[in-house]
Short mmCIF file of C-alpha atoms in Angstrom, two decimals:
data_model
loop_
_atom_site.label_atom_id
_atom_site.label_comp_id
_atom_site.label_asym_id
_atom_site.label_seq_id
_atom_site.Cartn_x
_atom_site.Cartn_y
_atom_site.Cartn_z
CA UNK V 29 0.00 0.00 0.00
CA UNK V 30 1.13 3.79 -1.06
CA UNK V 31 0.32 6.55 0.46
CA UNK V 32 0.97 9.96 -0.84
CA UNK V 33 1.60 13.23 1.18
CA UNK V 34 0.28 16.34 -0.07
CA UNK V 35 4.27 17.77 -0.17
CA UNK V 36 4.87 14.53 -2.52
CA UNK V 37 2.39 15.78 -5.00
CA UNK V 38 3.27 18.82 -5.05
CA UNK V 39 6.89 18.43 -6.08
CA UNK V 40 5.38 15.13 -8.29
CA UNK V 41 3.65 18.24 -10.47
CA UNK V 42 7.05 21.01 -9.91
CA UNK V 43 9.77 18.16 -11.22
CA UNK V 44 7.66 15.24 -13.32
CA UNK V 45 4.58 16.80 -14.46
CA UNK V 46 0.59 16.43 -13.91
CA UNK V 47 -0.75 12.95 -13.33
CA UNK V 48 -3.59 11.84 -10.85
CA UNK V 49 -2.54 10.59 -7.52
CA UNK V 50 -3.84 6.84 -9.39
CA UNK V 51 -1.46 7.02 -11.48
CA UNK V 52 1.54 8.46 -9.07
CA UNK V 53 0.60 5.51 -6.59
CA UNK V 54 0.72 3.27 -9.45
CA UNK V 55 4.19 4.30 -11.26
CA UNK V 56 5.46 3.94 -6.96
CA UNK V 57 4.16 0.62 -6.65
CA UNK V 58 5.86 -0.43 -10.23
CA UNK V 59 8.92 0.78 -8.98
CA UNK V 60 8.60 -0.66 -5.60
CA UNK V 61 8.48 -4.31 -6.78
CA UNK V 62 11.57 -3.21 -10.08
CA UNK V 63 13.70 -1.77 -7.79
CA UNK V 64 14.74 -2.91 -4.63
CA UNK V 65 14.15 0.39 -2.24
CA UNK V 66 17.59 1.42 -0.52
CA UNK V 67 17.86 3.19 2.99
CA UNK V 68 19.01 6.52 3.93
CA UNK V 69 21.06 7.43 6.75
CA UNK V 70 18.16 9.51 8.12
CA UNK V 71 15.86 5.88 8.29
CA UNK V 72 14.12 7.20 5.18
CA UNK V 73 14.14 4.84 1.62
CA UNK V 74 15.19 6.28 -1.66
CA UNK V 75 13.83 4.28 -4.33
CA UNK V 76 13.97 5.01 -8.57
CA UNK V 77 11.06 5.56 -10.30
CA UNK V 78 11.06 3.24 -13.12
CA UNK V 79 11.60 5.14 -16.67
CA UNK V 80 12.90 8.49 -15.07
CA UNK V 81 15.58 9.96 -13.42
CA UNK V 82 14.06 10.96 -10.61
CA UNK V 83 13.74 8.99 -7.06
CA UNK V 84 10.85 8.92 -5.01
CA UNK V 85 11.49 9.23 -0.96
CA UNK V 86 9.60 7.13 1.28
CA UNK V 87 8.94 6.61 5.10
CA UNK V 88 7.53 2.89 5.56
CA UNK V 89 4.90 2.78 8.16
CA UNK V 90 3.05 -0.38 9.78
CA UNK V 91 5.24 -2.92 7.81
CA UNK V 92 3.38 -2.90 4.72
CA UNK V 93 2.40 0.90 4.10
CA UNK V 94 4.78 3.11 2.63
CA UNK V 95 4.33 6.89 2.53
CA UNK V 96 5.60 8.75 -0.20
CA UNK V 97 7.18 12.17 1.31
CA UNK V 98 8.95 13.73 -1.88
CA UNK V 99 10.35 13.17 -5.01
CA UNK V 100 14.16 14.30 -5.82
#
């Protein structure tokens, strides 16, 4: 499960470009089972979005639940 904050949507729109949150959660998910997520020093993952140069930063929450906090 994906969660998105309302700062990862944001910066989604100001660095990728307009898509629904659908379709954000989706293109996470993808990337999620692609790319194997690695973890920051701070205890946050960095993982790739699949297709772009960008990475998307997550906090994972409840075992299962990650929360998408911004997108570098």
């Amino acid at each position: 499960m994906v969660i998105l904050t309302d700062h990862y949507k944001e910066r989604y729109k100001e660095r990728v470009g307009n898509a629904s949150p659908a379709a954000q959660k989706s293109w996470i998910g993808r990337s999620l089972k692609l790319n194997r997520p690695k973890r920051c020093q701070d205890g946050r993952y960095s993982v790739k979005l699949v297709g772009s140069n960008h990475r998307a930063i997550l906090s994972r929450e409840y075992g299962n639940t990650w929360v998408a906090l911004t997108v570098k």
